[in-house]
PDB file of C-alpha atoms in Angstrom:
ATOM      1  CA  LYS A   9      -1.856  13.524 -19.548  1.00  0.00           C
ATOM      2  CA  ASN A  10      -2.351  10.091 -18.340  1.00  0.00           C
ATOM      3  CA  GLU A  11      -4.664   8.125 -21.111  1.00  0.00           C
ATOM      4  CA  VAL A  12      -7.129   7.462 -18.707  1.00  0.00           C
ATOM      5  CA  GLU A  13      -8.936  10.725 -16.472  1.00  0.00           C
ATOM      6  CA  GLN A  14     -10.736  10.218 -13.668  1.00  0.00           C
ATOM      7  CA  SER A  15     -12.859  13.261 -12.153  1.00  0.00           C
ATOM      8  CA  PRO A  16     -13.128  14.285  -9.065  1.00  0.00           C
ATOM      9  CA  GLN A  17     -10.325  12.775  -7.107  1.00  0.00           C
ATOM     10  CA  ASN A  18     -12.317  12.881  -4.257  1.00  0.00           C
ATOM     11  CA  LEU A  19     -16.237  13.018  -3.321  1.00  0.00           C
ATOM     12  CA  THR A  20     -17.702  13.599  -0.447  1.00  0.00           C
ATOM     13  CA  ALA A  21     -21.561  12.783   0.273  1.00  0.00           C
ATOM     14  CA  GLN A  22     -23.859  13.146   2.557  1.00  0.00           C
ATOM     15  CA  GLU A  23     -26.052   9.389   2.691  1.00  0.00           C
ATOM     16  CA  GLY A  24     -28.978   9.288   0.240  1.00  0.00           C
ATOM     17  CA  GLU A  25     -27.506  11.434  -2.429  1.00  0.00           C
ATOM     18  CA  PHE A  26     -26.759  10.909  -5.935  1.00  0.00           C
ATOM     19  CA  ILE A  27     -23.382  10.376  -6.786  1.00  0.00           C
ATOM     20  CA  THR A  28     -21.413  10.732 -10.915  1.00  0.00           C
ATOM     21  CA  ILE A  29     -18.009   9.729 -10.838  1.00  0.00           C
ATOM     22  CA  ASN A  30     -16.531  10.323 -14.635  1.00  0.00           C
ATOM     23  CA  CYS A  31     -13.967   9.110 -16.660  1.00  0.00           C
ATOM     24  CA  SER A  32     -12.292   9.945 -19.739  1.00  0.00           C
ATOM     25  CA  TYR A  33      -9.985   8.056 -21.889  1.00  0.00           C
ATOM     26  CA  SER A  34      -7.569   9.035 -24.865  1.00  0.00           C
ATOM     27  CA  VAL A  35      -7.251   5.835 -26.137  1.00  0.00           C
ATOM     28  CA  GLY A  36      -9.349   3.049 -28.872  1.00  0.00           C
ATOM     29  CA  ILE A  37     -11.051   0.882 -26.421  1.00  0.00           C
ATOM     30  CA  SER A  38     -12.535  -2.492 -26.560  1.00  0.00           C
ATOM     31  CA  ALA A  39     -13.715  -2.313 -23.237  1.00  0.00           C
ATOM     32  CA  LEU A  40     -13.739   0.037 -20.020  1.00  0.00           C
ATOM     33  CA  HIS A  41     -14.263  -1.515 -16.842  1.00  0.00           C
ATOM     34  CA  TRP A  42     -15.131   0.120 -13.564  1.00  0.00           C
ATOM     35  CA  LEU A  43     -13.549  -1.402 -10.339  1.00  0.00           C
ATOM     36  CA  GLN A  44     -14.031  -0.773  -6.354  1.00  0.00           C
ATOM     37  CA  GLN A  45     -11.159  -0.991  -3.789  1.00  0.00           C
ATOM     38  CA  HIS A  46     -12.387  -0.800  -0.578  1.00  0.00           C
ATOM     39  CA  PRO A  47      -9.663   0.158   2.495  1.00  0.00           C
ATOM     40  CA  GLY A  48      -8.504  -3.177   3.315  1.00  0.00           C
ATOM     41  CA  GLY A  49      -7.035  -3.328  -0.982  1.00  0.00           C
ATOM     42  CA  GLY A  50      -9.480  -5.963  -2.250  1.00  0.00           C
ATOM     43  CA  ILE A  51     -11.380  -5.028  -5.428  1.00  0.00           C
ATOM     44  CA  VAL A  52     -14.171  -5.894  -7.078  1.00  0.00           C
ATOM     45  CA  SER A  53     -15.083  -5.723 -10.506  1.00  0.00           C
ATOM     46  CA  LEU A  54     -18.830  -3.573 -10.946  1.00  0.00           C
ATOM     47  CA  PHE A  55     -19.355  -2.981 -14.626  1.00  0.00           C
ATOM     48  CA  MET A  56     -17.798  -4.254 -18.271  1.00  0.00           C
ATOM     49  CA  LEU A  57     -18.757  -1.924 -21.061  1.00  0.00           C
ATOM     50  CA  SER A  58     -18.014  -1.762 -24.188  1.00  0.00           C
ATOM     51  CA  SER A  59     -21.354   0.244 -25.539  1.00  0.00           C
ATOM     52  CA  GLY A  60     -24.947   1.598 -23.753  1.00  0.00           C
ATOM     53  CA  LYS A  61     -25.480   1.297 -19.765  1.00  0.00           C
ATOM     54  CA  LYS A  62     -25.780  -1.257 -17.458  1.00  0.00           C
ATOM     55  CA  LYS A  63     -27.249  -1.495 -14.110  1.00  0.00           C
ATOM     56  CA  HIS A  64     -26.661  -3.608 -10.602  1.00  0.00           C
ATOM     57  CA  GLY A  65     -28.635  -2.471  -7.866  1.00  0.00           C
ATOM     58  CA  ARG A  66     -28.182   1.295  -6.942  1.00  0.00           C
ATOM     59  CA  LEU A  67     -25.201   1.490  -9.552  1.00  0.00           C
ATOM     60  CA  ILE A  68     -25.200   2.727 -12.797  1.00  0.00           C
ATOM     61  CA  ALA A  69     -22.530   2.588 -15.767  1.00  0.00           C
ATOM     62  CA  THR A  70     -22.648   4.446 -19.216  1.00  0.00           C
ATOM     63  CA  ILE A  71     -20.088   5.264 -21.685  1.00  0.00           C
ATOM     64  CA  ASN A  72     -19.997   7.193 -24.918  1.00  0.00           C
ATOM     65  CA  ILE A  73     -17.568   5.705 -27.313  1.00  0.00           C
ATOM     66  CA  GLN A  74     -17.303   8.448 -29.324  1.00  0.00           C
ATOM     67  CA  GLU A  75     -16.779  11.063 -26.580  1.00  0.00           C
ATOM     68  CA  LYS A  76     -14.583   8.431 -25.062  1.00  0.00           C
ATOM     69  CA  HIS A  77     -16.441   9.078 -21.569  1.00  0.00           C
ATOM     70  CA  SER A  78     -17.732   7.017 -19.241  1.00  0.00           C
ATOM     71  CA  SER A  79     -19.806   7.836 -16.056  1.00  0.00           C
ATOM     72  CA  LEU A  80     -20.665   5.598 -12.908  1.00  0.00           C
ATOM     73  CA  HIS A  81     -23.570   6.805 -10.541  1.00  0.00           C
ATOM     74  CA  ILE A  82     -24.792   5.983  -7.565  1.00  0.00           C
ATOM     75  CA  THR A  83     -28.522   6.342  -6.518  1.00  0.00           C
ATOM     76  CA  ALA A  84     -29.279   6.750  -2.980  1.00  0.00           C
ATOM     77  CA  SER A  85     -25.826   6.610  -1.938  1.00  0.00           C
ATOM     78  CA  HIS A  86     -25.006   4.849   1.677  1.00  0.00           C
ATOM     79  CA  PRO A  87     -21.802   4.840   4.059  1.00  0.00           C
ATOM     80  CA  ARG A  88     -21.332   1.160   2.765  1.00  0.00           C
ATOM     81  CA  ASP A  89     -20.290   2.746  -0.617  1.00  0.00           C
ATOM     82  CA  SER A  90     -17.605   4.547   0.653  1.00  0.00           C
ATOM     83  CA  ALA A  91     -14.196   3.438  -1.107  1.00  0.00           C
ATOM     84  CA  VAL A  92     -12.318   4.313  -4.466  1.00  0.00           C
ATOM     85  CA  TYR A  93     -13.572   3.565  -7.422  1.00  0.00           C
ATOM     86  CA  ILE A  94     -11.143   3.090 -10.303  1.00  0.00           C
ATOM     87  CA  CYS A  95     -11.911   3.324 -14.244  1.00  0.00           C
ATOM     88  CA  ALA A  96      -9.537   0.982 -16.518  1.00  0.00           C
ATOM     89  CA  VAL A  97      -9.623   0.807 -19.904  1.00  0.00           C
ATOM     90  CA  ARG A  98      -8.502  -2.536 -22.485  1.00  0.00           C
ATOM     91  CA  ARG A  99      -6.867  -0.771 -25.514  1.00  0.00           C
ATOM     92  CA  GLY A 100      -8.695  -2.109 -29.238  1.00  0.00           C
ATOM     93  CA  GLY A 101      -7.242  -5.008 -30.302  1.00  0.00           C
ATOM     94  CA  SER A 102      -4.833  -5.567 -26.780  1.00  0.00           C
ATOM     95  CA  GLN A 103      -6.283  -9.210 -24.579  1.00  0.00           C
ATOM     96  CA  GLY A 104      -4.118  -8.160 -21.804  1.00  0.00           C
ATOM     97  CA  ASN A 105      -2.884  -4.600 -20.690  1.00  0.00           C
ATOM     98  CA  LEU A 106      -5.354  -2.425 -18.678  1.00  0.00           C
ATOM     99  CA  ILE A 107      -5.119   1.021 -18.341  1.00  0.00           C
ATOM    100  CA  PHE A 108      -5.974   2.302 -14.959  1.00  0.00           C
ATOM    101  CA  GLY A 109      -7.360   5.447 -14.392  1.00  0.00           C
ATOM    102  CA  LYS A 110      -5.852   6.973 -10.691  1.00  0.00           C
ATOM    103  CA  GLY A 111      -9.226   6.421  -8.788  1.00  0.00           C
ATOM    104  CA  THR A 112     -11.864   8.220  -7.078  1.00  0.00           C
ATOM    105  CA  LYS A 113     -12.220   8.476  -3.266  1.00  0.00           C
ATOM    106  CA  LEU A 114     -15.752   8.582  -2.079  1.00  0.00           C
ATOM    107  CA  SER A 115     -16.906   8.982   0.942  1.00  0.00           C
ATOM    108  CA  VAL A 116     -20.440   8.934   2.161  1.00  0.00           C
ATOM    109  CA  LYS A 117     -21.441  10.398   5.742  1.00  0.00           C
ATOM    110  CA  PRO A 118     -24.079   9.233   7.510  1.00  0.00           C
TER     111      PRO A 118
ATOM    112  CA  GLY B   1     -11.852 -22.368  -6.382  1.00  0.00           C
ATOM    113  CA  ALA B   2     -14.495 -20.355  -5.787  1.00  0.00           C
ATOM    114  CA  GLY B   3     -12.045 -16.599  -6.293  1.00  0.00           C
ATOM    115  CA  VAL B   4      -8.677 -15.722  -7.403  1.00  0.00           C
ATOM    116  CA  SER B   5      -6.648 -16.603  -4.147  1.00  0.00           C
ATOM    117  CA  GLN B   6      -3.163 -15.327  -3.461  1.00  0.00           C
ATOM    118  CA  SER B   7      -0.084 -15.992  -1.213  1.00  0.00           C
ATOM    119  CA  PRO B   8       1.115 -15.049   0.920  1.00  0.00           C
ATOM    120  CA  SER B   9      -1.717 -12.389   2.095  1.00  0.00           C
ATOM    121  CA  ASN B  10       1.417 -10.442   3.138  1.00  0.00           C
ATOM    122  CA  LYS B  11       5.349 -10.582   3.037  1.00  0.00           C
ATOM    123  CA  VAL B  12       8.014  -8.207   5.164  1.00  0.00           C
ATOM    124  CA  THR B  13      11.003  -9.452   3.549  1.00  0.00           C
ATOM    125  CA  GLU B  14      15.046  -7.868   4.075  1.00  0.00           C
ATOM    126  CA  LYS B  15      16.225  -5.779   1.281  1.00  0.00           C
ATOM    127  CA  GLY B  16      17.959  -8.178  -1.172  1.00  0.00           C
ATOM    128  CA  LYS B  17      16.557 -11.463  -0.648  1.00  0.00           C
ATOM    129  CA  ASP B  18      14.416 -12.983  -3.219  1.00  0.00           C
ATOM    130  CA  VAL B  19      10.654 -13.208  -2.550  1.00  0.00           C
ATOM    131  CA  GLU B  20       8.119 -15.992  -4.402  1.00  0.00           C
ATOM    132  CA  LEU B  21       4.146 -14.342  -4.655  1.00  0.00           C
ATOM    133  CA  ARG B  22       1.615 -17.228  -6.078  1.00  0.00           C
ATOM    134  CA  CYS B  23      -1.653 -16.653  -7.817  1.00  0.00           C
ATOM    135  CA  ASP B  24      -4.243 -19.370  -7.871  1.00  0.00           C
ATOM    136  CA  PRO B  25      -6.731 -17.844 -10.391  1.00  0.00           C
ATOM    137  CA  ILE B  26     -10.362 -19.440 -10.724  1.00  0.00           C
ATOM    138  CA  SER B  27     -10.524 -23.018 -12.866  1.00  0.00           C
ATOM    139  CA  GLY B  28     -11.064 -22.401 -16.282  1.00  0.00           C
ATOM    140  CA  HIS B  29      -9.348 -19.170 -16.612  1.00  0.00           C
ATOM    141  CA  THR B  30      -7.149 -19.043 -19.360  1.00  0.00           C
ATOM    142  CA  ALA B  31      -6.203 -15.173 -18.964  1.00  0.00           C
ATOM    143  CA  LEU B  32      -4.108 -13.962 -15.721  1.00  0.00           C
ATOM    144  CA  TYR B  33      -3.124 -10.715 -14.882  1.00  0.00           C
ATOM    145  CA  TRP B  34      -0.386  -9.376 -12.436  1.00  0.00           C
ATOM    146  CA  TYR B  35      -0.673  -5.707 -10.972  1.00  0.00           C
ATOM    147  CA  ARG B  36       1.132  -3.690  -8.322  1.00  0.00           C
ATOM    148  CA  GLN B  37      -0.133  -0.901  -6.035  1.00  0.00           C
ATOM    149  CA  ARG B  38       2.455   0.889  -4.075  1.00  0.00           C
ATOM    150  CA  LEU B  39       1.248   3.224  -1.571  1.00  0.00           C
ATOM    151  CA  GLY B  40      -0.864   5.922  -2.391  1.00  0.00           C
ATOM    152  CA  GLN B  41      -0.598   5.273  -5.981  1.00  0.00           C
ATOM    153  CA  GLY B  42      -2.975   3.889  -8.881  1.00  0.00           C
ATOM    154  CA  LEU B  43      -2.825   0.390 -10.123  1.00  0.00           C
ATOM    155  CA  GLU B  44       0.169  -0.558 -12.499  1.00  0.00           C
ATOM    156  CA  PHE B  45      -0.042  -3.246 -14.999  1.00  0.00           C
ATOM    157  CA  LEU B  46       3.174  -5.867 -14.809  1.00  0.00           C
ATOM    158  CA  ILE B  47       2.584  -8.677 -16.749  1.00  0.00           C
ATOM    159  CA  TYR B  48      -0.450 -10.875 -18.664  1.00  0.00           C
ATOM    160  CA  PHE B  49      -0.427 -14.243 -19.459  1.00  0.00           C
ATOM    161  CA  GLN B  50      -3.025 -16.291 -21.965  1.00  0.00           C
ATOM    162  CA  GLY B  51      -2.527 -20.182 -20.906  1.00  0.00           C
ATOM    163  CA  ASN B  52       1.156 -20.487 -20.197  1.00  0.00           C
ATOM    164  CA  SER B  53       2.703 -18.113 -22.124  1.00  0.00           C
ATOM    165  CA  ALA B  54       2.873 -13.940 -21.760  1.00  0.00           C
ATOM    166  CA  PRO B  55       2.218 -11.967 -24.642  1.00  0.00           C
ATOM    167  CA  ASP B  56       2.610  -9.035 -22.731  1.00  0.00           C
ATOM    168  CA  LYS B  57       5.428  -8.462 -20.088  1.00  0.00           C
ATOM    169  CA  SER B  58       6.018  -4.928 -21.024  1.00  0.00           C
ATOM    170  CA  GLY B  59       5.156  -3.699 -17.436  1.00  0.00           C
ATOM    171  CA  LEU B  60       7.989  -5.869 -15.257  1.00  0.00           C
ATOM    172  CA  PRO B  61       9.833  -3.048 -13.976  1.00  0.00           C
ATOM    173  CA  SER B  62      13.447  -4.637 -13.878  1.00  0.00           C
ATOM    174  CA  ASP B  63      14.764  -7.973 -15.362  1.00  0.00           C
ATOM    175  CA  ARG B  64      14.465  -8.741 -10.841  1.00  0.00           C
ATOM    176  CA  PHE B  65      10.954  -9.404 -11.973  1.00  0.00           C
ATOM    177  CA  SER B  66      10.144 -12.427 -13.329  1.00  0.00           C
ATOM    178  CA  ALA B  67       6.872 -14.522 -13.894  1.00  0.00           C
ATOM    179  CA  GLU B  68       5.688 -17.611 -14.755  1.00  0.00           C
ATOM    180  CA  ARG B  69       2.589 -19.712 -15.043  1.00  0.00           C
ATOM    181  CA  THR B  70       1.934 -23.428 -15.532  1.00  0.00           C
ATOM    182  CA  GLY B  71      -0.731 -25.861 -16.251  1.00  0.00           C
ATOM    183  CA  GLU B  72      -2.719 -22.846 -17.444  1.00  0.00           C
ATOM    184  CA  SER B  73      -3.408 -22.405 -13.825  1.00  0.00           C
ATOM    185  CA  VAL B  74      -1.152 -21.261 -10.869  1.00  0.00           C
ATOM    186  CA  SER B  75       0.880 -18.278 -11.323  1.00  0.00           C
ATOM    187  CA  THR B  76       3.947 -17.473  -9.969  1.00  0.00           C
ATOM    188  CA  LEU B  77       5.797 -13.808  -9.375  1.00  0.00           C
ATOM    189  CA  THR B  78       9.043 -13.302  -8.300  1.00  0.00           C
ATOM    190  CA  ILE B  79      10.995 -10.704  -6.991  1.00  0.00           C
ATOM    191  CA  GLN B  80      15.063 -11.549  -6.712  1.00  0.00           C
ATOM    192  CA  ARG B  81      17.545  -9.188  -4.908  1.00  0.00           C
ATOM    193  CA  THR B  82      13.907  -7.103  -3.258  1.00  0.00           C
ATOM    194  CA  GLN B  83      14.216  -3.436  -2.824  1.00  0.00           C
ATOM    195  CA  GLN B  84      12.442  -1.011  -0.223  1.00  0.00           C
ATOM    196  CA  GLU B  85      10.839   0.426  -3.663  1.00  0.00           C
ATOM    197  CA  ASP B  86       8.804  -2.729  -4.299  1.00  0.00           C
ATOM    198  CA  SER B  87       7.527  -2.582  -1.253  1.00  0.00           C
ATOM    199  CA  ALA B  88       3.595  -2.674  -2.564  1.00  0.00           C
ATOM    200  CA  VAL B  89       0.125  -4.446  -3.229  1.00  0.00           C
ATOM    201  CA  TYR B  90       0.494  -6.949  -5.987  1.00  0.00           C
ATOM    202  CA  LEU B  91      -2.776  -8.042  -7.095  1.00  0.00           C
ATOM    203  CA  CYS B  92      -3.162 -10.781  -9.391  1.00  0.00           C
ATOM    204  CA  ALA B  93      -6.437 -11.421 -11.714  1.00  0.00           C
ATOM    205  CA  SER B  94      -8.095 -13.363 -13.807  1.00  0.00           C
ATOM    206  CA  SER B  95     -10.617 -13.736 -16.736  1.00  0.00           C
ATOM    207  CA  LEU B  96     -12.329 -16.060 -19.161  1.00  0.00           C
ATOM    208  CA  GLN B  97      -9.907 -15.479 -22.514  1.00  0.00           C
ATOM    209  CA  GLY B  98     -11.823 -12.382 -24.560  1.00  0.00           C
ATOM    210  CA  ALA B  99     -11.548  -8.985 -23.947  1.00  0.00           C
ATOM    211  CA  GLY B 100     -15.268  -8.633 -23.195  1.00  0.00           C
ATOM    212  CA  ASN B 101     -15.003 -10.953 -20.074  1.00  0.00           C
ATOM    213  CA  THR B 102     -15.046  -9.262 -16.295  1.00  0.00           C
ATOM    214  CA  ILE B 103     -11.631  -9.733 -14.698  1.00  0.00           C
ATOM    215  CA  TYR B 104     -11.779 -10.885 -11.109  1.00  0.00           C
ATOM    216  CA  PHE B 105      -8.765 -10.048  -8.589  1.00  0.00           C
ATOM    217  CA  GLY B 106      -7.350 -11.448  -5.744  1.00  0.00           C
ATOM    218  CA  GLU B 107      -7.136 -10.174  -2.175  1.00  0.00           C
ATOM    219  CA  GLY B 108      -3.476  -9.200  -3.073  1.00  0.00           C
ATOM    220  CA  SER B 109      -0.046 -10.120  -1.510  1.00  0.00           C
ATOM    221  CA  TRP B 110       1.702  -7.244   0.509  1.00  0.00           C
ATOM    222  CA  LEU B 111       4.809  -7.287   0.192  1.00  0.00           C
ATOM    223  CA  THR B 112       7.327  -4.806   2.663  1.00  0.00           C
ATOM    224  CA  VAL B 113      10.635  -4.724   2.212  1.00  0.00           C
ATOM    225  CA  VAL B 114      12.847  -3.528   4.847  1.00  0.00           C
TER     226      VAL B 114
END
């Protein structure tokens, strides 16, 4: 079993829909990252969480440390949100190694 | 610079040749990371630098892979005697020291071994 599991693997939505991507992990962590990877391969860091909730524009990320679960929400989705969204965790006490989920491929149709 | 810069952006090399991939991190970022992503696969950790030393190199797949960092700045990932399975995009990232800091990724170096 992977230490970081994401669901769904693939998601197709209509423009305007509310989207949720889930991430569960099985190790103790010091931080969780949500990353966005566009078709060209470039990766952008969206959020870094260690507790609670963060919001940036139409994106909201939450984390429940006790349940070892995080969600990424996109409100009023748009075709330009189409990308692969990757959850990555840093083990507690570790400075280096990030453990990545396999990603969720999101396609938003106009 | 303004972001993490990697070069070359694309490299095609013949099997058995050595390649060097370069990463210029964001100025002041003491932490530097190398990752690899093979086609259709997830991201794999390769090595982490704190300053010029590498406290975690557990992800390097074989002794053909090595990396160094100098001046707490530029890093070079070297792959010797390349194999076709080395074909991937090699991503460099940097951050300020500390687990709670945002990680910034470069655009990657796309390596194709033919």
